Short mmCIF file of C-alpha atoms in Angstrom, two decimals:
data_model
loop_
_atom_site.label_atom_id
_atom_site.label_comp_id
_atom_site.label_asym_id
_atom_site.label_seq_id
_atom_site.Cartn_x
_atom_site.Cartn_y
_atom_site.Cartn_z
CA UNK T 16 203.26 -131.25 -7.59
CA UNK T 17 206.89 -131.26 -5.45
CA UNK T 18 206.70 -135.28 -6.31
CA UNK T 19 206.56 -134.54 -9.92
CA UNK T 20 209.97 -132.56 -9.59
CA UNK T 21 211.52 -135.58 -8.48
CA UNK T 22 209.66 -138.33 -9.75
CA UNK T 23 208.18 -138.84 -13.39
CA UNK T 24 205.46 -141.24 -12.01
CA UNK T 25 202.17 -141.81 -13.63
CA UNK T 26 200.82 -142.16 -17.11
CA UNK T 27 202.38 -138.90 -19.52
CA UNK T 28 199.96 -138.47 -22.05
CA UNK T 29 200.67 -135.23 -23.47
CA UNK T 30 203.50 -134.93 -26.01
CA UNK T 31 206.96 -135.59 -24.97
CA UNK T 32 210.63 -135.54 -26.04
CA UNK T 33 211.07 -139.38 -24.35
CA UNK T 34 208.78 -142.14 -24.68
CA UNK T 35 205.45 -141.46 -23.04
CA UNK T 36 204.62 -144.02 -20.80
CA UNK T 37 201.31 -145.01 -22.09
CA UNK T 38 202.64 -146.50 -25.32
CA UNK T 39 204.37 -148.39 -23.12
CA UNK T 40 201.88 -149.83 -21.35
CA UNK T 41 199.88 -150.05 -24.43
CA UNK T 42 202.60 -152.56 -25.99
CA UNK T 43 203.10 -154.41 -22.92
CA UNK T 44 199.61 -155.60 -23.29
CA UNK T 45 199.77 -156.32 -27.10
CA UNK T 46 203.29 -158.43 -26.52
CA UNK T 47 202.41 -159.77 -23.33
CA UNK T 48 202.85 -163.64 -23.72
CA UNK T 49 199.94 -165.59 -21.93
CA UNK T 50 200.86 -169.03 -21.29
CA UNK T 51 197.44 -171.49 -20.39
CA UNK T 52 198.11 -174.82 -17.94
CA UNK T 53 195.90 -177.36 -17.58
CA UNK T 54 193.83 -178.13 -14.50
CA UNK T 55 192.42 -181.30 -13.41
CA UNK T 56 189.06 -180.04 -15.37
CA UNK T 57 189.35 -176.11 -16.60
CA UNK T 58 192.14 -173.92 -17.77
CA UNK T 59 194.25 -171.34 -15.64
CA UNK T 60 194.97 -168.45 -17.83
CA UNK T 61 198.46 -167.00 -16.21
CA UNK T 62 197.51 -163.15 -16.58
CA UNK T 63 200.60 -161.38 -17.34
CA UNK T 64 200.11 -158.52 -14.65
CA UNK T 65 203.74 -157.54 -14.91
CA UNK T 66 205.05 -153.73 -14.58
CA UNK T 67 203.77 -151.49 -16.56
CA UNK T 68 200.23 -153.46 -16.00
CA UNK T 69 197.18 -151.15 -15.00
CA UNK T 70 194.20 -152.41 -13.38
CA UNK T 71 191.30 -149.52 -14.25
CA UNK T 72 188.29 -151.33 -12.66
CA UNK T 73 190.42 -151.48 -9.19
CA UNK T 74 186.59 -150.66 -7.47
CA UNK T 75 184.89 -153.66 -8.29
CA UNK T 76 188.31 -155.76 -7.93
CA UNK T 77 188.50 -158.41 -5.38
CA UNK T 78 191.21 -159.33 -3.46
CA UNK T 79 192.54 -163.20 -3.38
CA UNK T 80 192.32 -163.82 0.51
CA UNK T 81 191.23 -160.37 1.76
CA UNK T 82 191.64 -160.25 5.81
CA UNK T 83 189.48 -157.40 6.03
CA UNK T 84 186.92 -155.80 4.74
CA UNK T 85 187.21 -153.51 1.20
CA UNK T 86 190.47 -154.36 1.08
CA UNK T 87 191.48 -153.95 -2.52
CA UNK T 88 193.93 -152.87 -5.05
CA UNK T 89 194.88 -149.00 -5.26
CA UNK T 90 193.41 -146.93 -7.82
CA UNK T 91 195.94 -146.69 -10.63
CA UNK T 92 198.13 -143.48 -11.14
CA UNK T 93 196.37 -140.71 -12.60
CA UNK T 94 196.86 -139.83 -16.15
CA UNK T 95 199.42 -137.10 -16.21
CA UNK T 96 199.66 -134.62 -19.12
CA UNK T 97 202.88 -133.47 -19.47
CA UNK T 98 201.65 -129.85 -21.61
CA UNK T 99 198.89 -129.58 -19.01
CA UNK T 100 201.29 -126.69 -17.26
CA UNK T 101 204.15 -124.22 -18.49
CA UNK T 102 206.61 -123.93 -15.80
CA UNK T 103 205.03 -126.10 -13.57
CA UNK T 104 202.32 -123.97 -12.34
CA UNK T 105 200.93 -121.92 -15.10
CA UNK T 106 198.26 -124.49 -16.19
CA UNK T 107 197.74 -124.31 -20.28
CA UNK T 108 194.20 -123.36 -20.41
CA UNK T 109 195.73 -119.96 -19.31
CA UNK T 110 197.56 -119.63 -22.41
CA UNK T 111 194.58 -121.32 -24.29
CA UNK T 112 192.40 -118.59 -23.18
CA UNK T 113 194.20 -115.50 -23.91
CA UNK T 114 195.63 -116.63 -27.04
CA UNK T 115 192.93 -115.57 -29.73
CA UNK T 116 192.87 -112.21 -27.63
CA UNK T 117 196.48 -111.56 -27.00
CA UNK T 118 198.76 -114.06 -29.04
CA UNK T 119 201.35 -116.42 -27.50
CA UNK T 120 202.88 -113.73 -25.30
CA UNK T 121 199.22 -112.54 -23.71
CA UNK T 122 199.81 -114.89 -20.48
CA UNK T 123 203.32 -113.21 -19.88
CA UNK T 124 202.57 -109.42 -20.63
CA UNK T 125 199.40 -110.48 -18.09
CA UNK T 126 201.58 -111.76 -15.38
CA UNK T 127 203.93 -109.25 -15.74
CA UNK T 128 201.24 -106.34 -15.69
CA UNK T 129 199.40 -107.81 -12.89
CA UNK T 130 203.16 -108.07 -10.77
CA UNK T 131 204.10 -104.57 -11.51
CA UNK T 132 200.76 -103.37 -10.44
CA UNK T 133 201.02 -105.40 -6.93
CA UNK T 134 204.30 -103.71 -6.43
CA UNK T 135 203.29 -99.95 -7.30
CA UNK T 136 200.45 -99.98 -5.73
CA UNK T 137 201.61 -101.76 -2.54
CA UNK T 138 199.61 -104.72 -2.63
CA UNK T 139 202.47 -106.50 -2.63
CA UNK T 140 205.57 -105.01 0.30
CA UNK T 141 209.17 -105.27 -1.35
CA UNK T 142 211.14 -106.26 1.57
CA UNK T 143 214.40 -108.61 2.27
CA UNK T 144 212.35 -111.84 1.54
CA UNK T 145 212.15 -110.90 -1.74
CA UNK T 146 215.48 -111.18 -2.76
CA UNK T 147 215.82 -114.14 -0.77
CA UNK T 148 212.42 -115.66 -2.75
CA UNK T 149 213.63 -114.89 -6.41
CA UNK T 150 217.12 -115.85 -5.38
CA UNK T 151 215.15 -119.25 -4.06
CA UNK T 152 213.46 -119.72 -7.34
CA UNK T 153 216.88 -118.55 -9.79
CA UNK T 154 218.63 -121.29 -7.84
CA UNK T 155 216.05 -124.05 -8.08
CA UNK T 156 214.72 -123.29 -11.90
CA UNK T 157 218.95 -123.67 -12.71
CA UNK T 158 219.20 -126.88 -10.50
CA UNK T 159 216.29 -128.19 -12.23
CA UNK T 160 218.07 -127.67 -15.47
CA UNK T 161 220.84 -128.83 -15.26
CA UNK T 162 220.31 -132.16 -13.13
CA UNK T 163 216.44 -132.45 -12.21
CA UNK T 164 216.42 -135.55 -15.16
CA UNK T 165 219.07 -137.66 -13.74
CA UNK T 166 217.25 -137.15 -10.34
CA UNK T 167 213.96 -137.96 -12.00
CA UNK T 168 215.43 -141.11 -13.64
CA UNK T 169 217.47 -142.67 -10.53
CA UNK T 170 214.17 -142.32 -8.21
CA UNK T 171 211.85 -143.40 -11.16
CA UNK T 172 214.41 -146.49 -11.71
CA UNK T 173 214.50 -147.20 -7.43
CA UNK T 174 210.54 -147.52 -8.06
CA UNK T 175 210.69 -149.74 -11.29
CA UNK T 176 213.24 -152.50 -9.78
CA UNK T 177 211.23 -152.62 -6.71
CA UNK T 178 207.88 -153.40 -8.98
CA UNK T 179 210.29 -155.66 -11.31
CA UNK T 180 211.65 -157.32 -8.41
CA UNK T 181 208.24 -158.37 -6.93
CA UNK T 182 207.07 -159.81 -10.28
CA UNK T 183 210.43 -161.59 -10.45
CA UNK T 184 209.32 -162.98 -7.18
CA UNK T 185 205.80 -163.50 -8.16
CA UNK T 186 206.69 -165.30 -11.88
CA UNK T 187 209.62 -167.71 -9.78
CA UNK T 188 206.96 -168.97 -7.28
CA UNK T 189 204.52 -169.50 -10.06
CA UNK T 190 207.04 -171.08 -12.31
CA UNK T 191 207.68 -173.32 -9.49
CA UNK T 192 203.99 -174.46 -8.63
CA UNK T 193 203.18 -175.40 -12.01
CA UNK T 194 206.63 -177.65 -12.47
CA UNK T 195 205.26 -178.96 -8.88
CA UNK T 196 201.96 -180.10 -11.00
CA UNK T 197 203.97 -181.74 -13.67
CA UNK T 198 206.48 -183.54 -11.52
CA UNK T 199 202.81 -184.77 -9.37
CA UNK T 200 201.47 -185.90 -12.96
CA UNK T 201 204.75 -187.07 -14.04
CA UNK T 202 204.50 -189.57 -10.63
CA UNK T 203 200.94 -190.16 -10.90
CA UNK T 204 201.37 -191.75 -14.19
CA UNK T 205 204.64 -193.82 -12.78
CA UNK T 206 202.23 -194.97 -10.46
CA UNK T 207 199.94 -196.27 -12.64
CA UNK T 208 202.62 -198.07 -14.03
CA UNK T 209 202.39 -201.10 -11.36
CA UNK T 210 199.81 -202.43 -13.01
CA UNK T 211 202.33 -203.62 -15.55
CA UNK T 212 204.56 -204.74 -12.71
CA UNK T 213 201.71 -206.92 -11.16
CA UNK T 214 201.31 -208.20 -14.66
CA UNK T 215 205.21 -209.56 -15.01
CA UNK T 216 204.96 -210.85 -11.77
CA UNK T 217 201.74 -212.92 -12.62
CA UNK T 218 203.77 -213.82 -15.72
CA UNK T 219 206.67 -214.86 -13.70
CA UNK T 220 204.67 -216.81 -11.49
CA UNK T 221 203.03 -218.18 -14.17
CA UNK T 222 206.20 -219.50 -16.38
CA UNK T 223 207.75 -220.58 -13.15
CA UNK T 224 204.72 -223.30 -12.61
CA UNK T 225 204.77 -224.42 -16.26
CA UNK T 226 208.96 -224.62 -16.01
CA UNK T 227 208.29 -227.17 -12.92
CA UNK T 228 205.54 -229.02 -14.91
CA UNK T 229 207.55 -229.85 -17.62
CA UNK T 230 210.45 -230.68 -15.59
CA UNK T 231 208.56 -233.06 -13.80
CA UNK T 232 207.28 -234.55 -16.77
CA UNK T 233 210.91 -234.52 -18.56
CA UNK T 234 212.08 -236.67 -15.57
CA UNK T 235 209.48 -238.70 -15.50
CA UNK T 236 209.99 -239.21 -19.21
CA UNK T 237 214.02 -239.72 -18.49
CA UNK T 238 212.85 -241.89 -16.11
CA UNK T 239 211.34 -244.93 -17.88
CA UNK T 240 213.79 -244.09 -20.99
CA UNK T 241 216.30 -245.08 -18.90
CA UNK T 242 214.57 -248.52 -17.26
CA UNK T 243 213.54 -249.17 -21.63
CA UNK T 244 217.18 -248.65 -22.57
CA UNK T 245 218.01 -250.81 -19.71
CA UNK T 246 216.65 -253.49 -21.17
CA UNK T 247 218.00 -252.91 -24.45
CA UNK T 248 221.23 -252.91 -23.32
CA UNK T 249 220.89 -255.88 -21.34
CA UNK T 250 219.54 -257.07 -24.25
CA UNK T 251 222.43 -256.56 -26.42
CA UNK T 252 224.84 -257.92 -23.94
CA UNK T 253 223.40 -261.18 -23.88
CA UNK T 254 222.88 -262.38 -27.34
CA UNK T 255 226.75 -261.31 -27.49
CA UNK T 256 227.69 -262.98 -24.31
CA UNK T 257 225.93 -265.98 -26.56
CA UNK T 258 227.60 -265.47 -30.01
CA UNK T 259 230.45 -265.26 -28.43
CA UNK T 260 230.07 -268.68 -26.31
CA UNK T 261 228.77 -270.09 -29.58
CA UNK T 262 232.05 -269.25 -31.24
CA UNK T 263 234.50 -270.93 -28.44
CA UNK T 264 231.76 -273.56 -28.01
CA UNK T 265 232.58 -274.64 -32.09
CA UNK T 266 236.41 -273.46 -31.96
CA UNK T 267 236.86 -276.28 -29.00
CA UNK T 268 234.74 -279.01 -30.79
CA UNK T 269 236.92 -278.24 -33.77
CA UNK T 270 240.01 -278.42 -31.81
CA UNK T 271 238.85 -281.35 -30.04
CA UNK T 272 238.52 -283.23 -33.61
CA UNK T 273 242.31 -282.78 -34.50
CA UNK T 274 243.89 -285.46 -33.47
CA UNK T 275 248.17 -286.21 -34.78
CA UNK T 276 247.20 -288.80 -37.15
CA UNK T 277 244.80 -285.90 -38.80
CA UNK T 278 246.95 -283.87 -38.36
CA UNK T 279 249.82 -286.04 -40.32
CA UNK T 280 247.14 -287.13 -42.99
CA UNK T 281 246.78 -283.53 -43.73
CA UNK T 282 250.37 -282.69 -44.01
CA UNK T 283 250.98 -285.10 -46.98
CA UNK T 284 248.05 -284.24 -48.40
CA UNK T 285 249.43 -280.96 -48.55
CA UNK T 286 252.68 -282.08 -49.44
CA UNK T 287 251.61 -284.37 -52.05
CA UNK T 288 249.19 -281.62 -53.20
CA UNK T 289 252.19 -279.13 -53.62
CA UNK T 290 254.29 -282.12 -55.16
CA UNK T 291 251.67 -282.04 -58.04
CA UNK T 292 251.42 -277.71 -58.34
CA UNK T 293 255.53 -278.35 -58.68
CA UNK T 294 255.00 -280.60 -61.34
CA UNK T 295 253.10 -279.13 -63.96
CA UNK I 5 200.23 -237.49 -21.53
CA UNK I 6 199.23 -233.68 -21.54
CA UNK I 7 201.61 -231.32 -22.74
CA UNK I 8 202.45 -227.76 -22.82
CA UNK I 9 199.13 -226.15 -21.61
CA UNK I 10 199.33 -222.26 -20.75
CA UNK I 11 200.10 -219.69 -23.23
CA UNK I 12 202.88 -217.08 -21.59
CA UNK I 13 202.05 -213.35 -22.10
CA UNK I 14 205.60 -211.76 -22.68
CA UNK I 15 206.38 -208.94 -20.40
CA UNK I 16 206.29 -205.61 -22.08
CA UNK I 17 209.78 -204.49 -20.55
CA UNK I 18 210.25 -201.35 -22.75
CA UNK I 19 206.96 -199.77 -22.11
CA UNK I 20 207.71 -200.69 -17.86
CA UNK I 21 211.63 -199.26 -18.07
CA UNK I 22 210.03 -195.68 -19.25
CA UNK I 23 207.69 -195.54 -16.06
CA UNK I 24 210.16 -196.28 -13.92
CA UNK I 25 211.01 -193.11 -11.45
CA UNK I 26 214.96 -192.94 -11.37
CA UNK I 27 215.49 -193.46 -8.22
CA UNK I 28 213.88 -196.80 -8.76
CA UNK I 29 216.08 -197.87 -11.27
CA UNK I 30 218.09 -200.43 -9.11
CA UNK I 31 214.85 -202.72 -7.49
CA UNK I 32 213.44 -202.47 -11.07
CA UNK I 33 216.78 -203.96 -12.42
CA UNK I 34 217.24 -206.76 -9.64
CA UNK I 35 213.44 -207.93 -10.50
CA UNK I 36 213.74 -207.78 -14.38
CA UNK I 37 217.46 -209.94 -13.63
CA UNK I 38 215.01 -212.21 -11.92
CA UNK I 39 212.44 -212.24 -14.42
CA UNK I 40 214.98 -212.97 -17.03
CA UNK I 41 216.36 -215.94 -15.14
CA UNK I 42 212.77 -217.14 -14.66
CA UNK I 43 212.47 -216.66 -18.92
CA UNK I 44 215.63 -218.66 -19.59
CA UNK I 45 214.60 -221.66 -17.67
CA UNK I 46 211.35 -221.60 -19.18
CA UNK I 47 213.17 -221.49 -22.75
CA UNK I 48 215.23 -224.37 -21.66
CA UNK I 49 212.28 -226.53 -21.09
CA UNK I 50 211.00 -225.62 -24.18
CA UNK I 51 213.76 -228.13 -25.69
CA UNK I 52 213.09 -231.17 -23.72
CA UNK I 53 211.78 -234.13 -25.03
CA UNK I 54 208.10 -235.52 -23.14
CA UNK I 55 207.46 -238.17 -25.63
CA UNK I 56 209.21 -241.86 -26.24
CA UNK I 57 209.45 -243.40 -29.11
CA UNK I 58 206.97 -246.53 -28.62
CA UNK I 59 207.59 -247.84 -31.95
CA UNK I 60 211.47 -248.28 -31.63
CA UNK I 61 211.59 -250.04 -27.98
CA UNK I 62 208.63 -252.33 -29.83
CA UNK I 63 210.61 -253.06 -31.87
CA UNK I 64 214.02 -253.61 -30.18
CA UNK I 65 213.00 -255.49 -27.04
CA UNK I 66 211.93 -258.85 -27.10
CA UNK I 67 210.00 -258.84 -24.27
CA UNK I 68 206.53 -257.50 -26.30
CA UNK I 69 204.81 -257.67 -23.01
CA UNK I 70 207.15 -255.51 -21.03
CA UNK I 71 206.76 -252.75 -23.37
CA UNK I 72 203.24 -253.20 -23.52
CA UNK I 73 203.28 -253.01 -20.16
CA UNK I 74 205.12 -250.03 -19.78
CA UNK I 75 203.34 -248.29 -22.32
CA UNK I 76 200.02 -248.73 -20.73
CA UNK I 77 200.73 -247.74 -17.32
CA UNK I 78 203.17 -244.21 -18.93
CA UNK I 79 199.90 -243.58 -20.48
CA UNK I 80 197.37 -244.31 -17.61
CA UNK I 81 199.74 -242.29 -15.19
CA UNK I 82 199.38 -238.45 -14.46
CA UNK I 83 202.08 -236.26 -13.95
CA UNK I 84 201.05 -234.30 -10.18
CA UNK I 85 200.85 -230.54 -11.59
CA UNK I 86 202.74 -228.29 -9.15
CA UNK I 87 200.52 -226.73 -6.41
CA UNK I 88 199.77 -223.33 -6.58
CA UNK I 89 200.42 -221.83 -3.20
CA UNK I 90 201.60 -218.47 -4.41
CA UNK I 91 199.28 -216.72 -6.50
CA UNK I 92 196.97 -216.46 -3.46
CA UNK I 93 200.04 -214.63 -2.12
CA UNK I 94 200.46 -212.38 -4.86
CA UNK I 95 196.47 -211.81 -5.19
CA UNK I 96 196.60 -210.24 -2.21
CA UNK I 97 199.98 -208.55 -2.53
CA UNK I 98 198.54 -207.18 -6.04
CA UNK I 99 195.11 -206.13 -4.29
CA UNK I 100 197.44 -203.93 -1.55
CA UNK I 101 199.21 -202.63 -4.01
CA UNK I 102 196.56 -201.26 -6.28
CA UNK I 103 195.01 -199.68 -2.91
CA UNK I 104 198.14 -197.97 -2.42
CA UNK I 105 198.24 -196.80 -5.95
CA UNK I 106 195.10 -195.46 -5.84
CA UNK I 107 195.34 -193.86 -2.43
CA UNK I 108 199.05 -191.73 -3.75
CA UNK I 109 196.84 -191.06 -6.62
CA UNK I 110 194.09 -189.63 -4.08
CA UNK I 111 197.07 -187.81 -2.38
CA UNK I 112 198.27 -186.68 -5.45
CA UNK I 113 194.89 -184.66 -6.65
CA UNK I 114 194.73 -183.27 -3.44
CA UNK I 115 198.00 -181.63 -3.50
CA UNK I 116 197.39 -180.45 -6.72
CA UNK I 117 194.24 -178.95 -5.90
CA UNK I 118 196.09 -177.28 -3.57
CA UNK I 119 198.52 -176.28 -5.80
CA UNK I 120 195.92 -174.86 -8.43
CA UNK I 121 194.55 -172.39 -5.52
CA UNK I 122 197.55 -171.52 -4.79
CA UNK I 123 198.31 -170.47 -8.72
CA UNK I 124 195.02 -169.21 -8.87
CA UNK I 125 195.46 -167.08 -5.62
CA UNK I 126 198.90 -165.55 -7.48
CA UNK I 127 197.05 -165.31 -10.96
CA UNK I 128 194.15 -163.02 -9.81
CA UNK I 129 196.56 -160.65 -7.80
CA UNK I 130 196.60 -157.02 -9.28
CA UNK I 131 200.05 -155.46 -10.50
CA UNK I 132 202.19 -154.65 -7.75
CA UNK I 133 201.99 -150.99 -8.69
CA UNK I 134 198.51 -150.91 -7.16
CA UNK I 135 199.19 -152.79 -4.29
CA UNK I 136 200.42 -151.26 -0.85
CA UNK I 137 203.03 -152.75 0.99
CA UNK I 138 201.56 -154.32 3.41
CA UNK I 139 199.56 -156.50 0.95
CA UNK I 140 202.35 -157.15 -0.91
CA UNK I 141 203.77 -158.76 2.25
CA UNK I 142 200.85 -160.19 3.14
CA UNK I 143 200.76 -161.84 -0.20
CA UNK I 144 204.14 -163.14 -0.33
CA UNK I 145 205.40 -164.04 3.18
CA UNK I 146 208.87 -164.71 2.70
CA UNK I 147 209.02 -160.87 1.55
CA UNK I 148 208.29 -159.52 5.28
CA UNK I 149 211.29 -158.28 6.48
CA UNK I 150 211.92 -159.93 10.81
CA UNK I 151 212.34 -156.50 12.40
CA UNK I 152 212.53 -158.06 15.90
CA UNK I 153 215.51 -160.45 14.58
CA UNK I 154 216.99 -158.25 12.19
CA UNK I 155 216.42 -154.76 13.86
CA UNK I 156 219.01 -152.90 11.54
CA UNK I 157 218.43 -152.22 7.92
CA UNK I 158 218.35 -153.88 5.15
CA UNK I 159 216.49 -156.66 7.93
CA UNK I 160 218.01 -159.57 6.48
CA UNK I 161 220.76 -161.97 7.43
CA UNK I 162 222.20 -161.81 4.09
CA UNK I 163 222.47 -159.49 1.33
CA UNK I 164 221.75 -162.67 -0.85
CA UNK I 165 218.30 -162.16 0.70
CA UNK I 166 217.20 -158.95 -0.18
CA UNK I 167 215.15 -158.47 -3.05
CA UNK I 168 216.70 -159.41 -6.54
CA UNK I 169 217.83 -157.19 -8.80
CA UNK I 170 215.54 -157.50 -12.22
CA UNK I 171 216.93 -159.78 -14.90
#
């Protein structure tokens, strides 16, 4: 009970001037996003066991890696009913029962009948303590009041970063695995990829034996072109080497023929020729 | 004389480049350099001539029997095809290499069996809130603080290493 003065733990259900905790945990599972990876032949499901998750069949629960035996997850916080007491000790079902007999104030008028009767009839010894006990309670009861929340809050918040901080720690490492199976996949696949590789270097090896084949051929080819035009060449060289013998061979016969007295008989023929052309 | 023979498979370089891992970018690029220089010699013998033209030495030289001559024993002779002394070379080079492929394959399914447990082992753990401490730590190593080294609290060398504040 002293825990619940300092720290709102455990499922509210009753009515409440905040947010009861259940709804949250009831949205939590309706939003939570489930993401599914692939294995080599089923499916992981990633659970999303993040704060505020519950785990109600904790009995039957079993424990990844156990080291001993019925180790297993704690039973999850009790369901705590904010309405189940007035004043933190009076439970309701008090009230509950006296109200058709004595109305709403039938649990107070009890109380106080039943502490007036302890103290006149001496059940109950008024001493020194009891100042100190009321002035115990006045003091807490005002403390309570005026800053039991924000003590409430800061202690509930020291709990929920711990529990956020592990599933931070939790989602990182699994966020991490399953980018370790891609980047394997990712390489696998490159792997595979040689295959190709092999396949340009048969290619290679291939066009490299056809490039010498040819070559071989086109100088073989070049070869006796070369020897052919040869002889066409040579060919052409000699029947000008004889045209051109022919041609000095006739010039010097011609030559030879002129002798001065042609040579004079031709001059007046000319002259005698032009002697007539002057004439006419 | 026999001609072109083999048909050449292109090389697929597009569908290779995406495989390649980065930091295998620079071998890949020296070998496809290579094969490219291999390609353009190849295209260059694509435009040589391998046949004479019979009719017009017939025709121009008057030695008929020379050209006959010629033309019989061109014909009758074989051009020696290269030897093939490699691809017994890159058999076996291929054949090592497909074994190593499929033993990092091998390697690879093992780790990632591994690495499924290991998701698994994190996927079936109940929410923190119903775990104790100690199997919180026992669950996630790192998290157990070294009291022996670090004896004083918060049993860390750095503050960095304490536990993160939620996002």
């Amino acid at each position: 009970m002293l825990s619940r003065l300092f720290c709102s733990t455990g499922r509210i259900v009753g009515k409440s001037t905040k947010i009861p905790l259940c709804l949250r945990v009831v949205s939590a599972r309706s939003n939570s996003t489930n993401s599914v990876i692939e294995t080599g032949t089923s499916t992981i499901q990633i659970k999303d066991m993040n704060y505020p998750a519950r785990l109600d069949d904790w009995e039957n629960f079993k424990m990844p890696g156990a080291p001993y035996e019925g180790m297993g997850p704690l039973p999850p916080l009790p369901d705590y009913d904010q309405n189940f007491t007035r004043h933190y000790v009076f439970p309701e079902t008090w009230f509950q029962f006296l109200y058709p007999r004595t109305g709403a104030t039938g649990t107070y008028t009890l109380l106080t009948g039943l502490a007036a009767m302890l103290v006149s009839k001496e059940y109950y010894i008024y001493s020194h303590d009891t100042w100190y006990a009321a002035a115990f309670i006045i003091a807490f009861t005002t403390l309570n009041k005026a800053v039991g929340p924000f003590i409430r809050d800061f202690t509930e918040s020291l709990r929920v970063d711990r529990l956020k901080a592990y599933d931070q720690v939790k989602a990182d490492e699994m966020d991490g695995l399953i980018k370790t199976v891609d980047e394997i996949k990712l390489e696998q696949w490159r792997a595979k990829g040689q295959e190709l590789i092999n396949e340009a270097r048969k290619t290679n090896l291939a066009m490299m034996l056809e490039t010498e084949y040819i070559n071989r051929q086109a100088s073989v080819v070049e070869a006796v072109k070369r020897k052919l035009d040869y002889q066409v060449t040579v060919q052409k060289v000699d029947t000008e080497l004889t045209q051109g013998h022919m041609v000095k061979w006739i010039e010097k016969k011609v030559m030879e023929t002129i002798t001065p007295e042609t040579q004079k008989a031709t001059l007046n023929a000319c002259i005698a020729q032009l002697n007539t052309i002057a004439s006419k | 004389m026999a001609a072109r023979q083999a048909v050449i498979k292109p090389v697929e370089w597009a569908k290779l480049q995406e495989r390649i891992a980065p930091a295998m970018k620079g071998k890949f690029n020296t070998f496809k350099n290579k094969s490219d220089a291999v390609l353009a010699n190849y295209m260059k013998t694509q435009e040589k001539k391998l046949t004479i033209d019979w009719g017009f030495y017939h025709q121009s030289i008057a030695n008929k029997a020379l050209v006959q001559d010629f033309e019989k024993k061109m014909k009758a002779f074989q051009v020696p095809k290269p030897v093939d002394t490699k691809s017994a070379i890159l058999e076996k080079n291929i054949k090592e290499d497909n074994e190593k492929v499929v033993q990092f394959i091998k390697e690879g399914d093992e780790s990632l069996s591994d690495v499924y447990e290991e998701l698994n082992r994190l996927n079936s753990l109940p929410p923190f809130e119903q775990m104790t401490q100690e199997d919180v730590y026992m669950q996630f190593k790192s998290l157990r603080p070294n009291y022996e080294k670090y004896p004083a609290w918060p049993h860390v060398a750095t503050p960095e290493d304490m536990l993160p504040k939620p996002r």
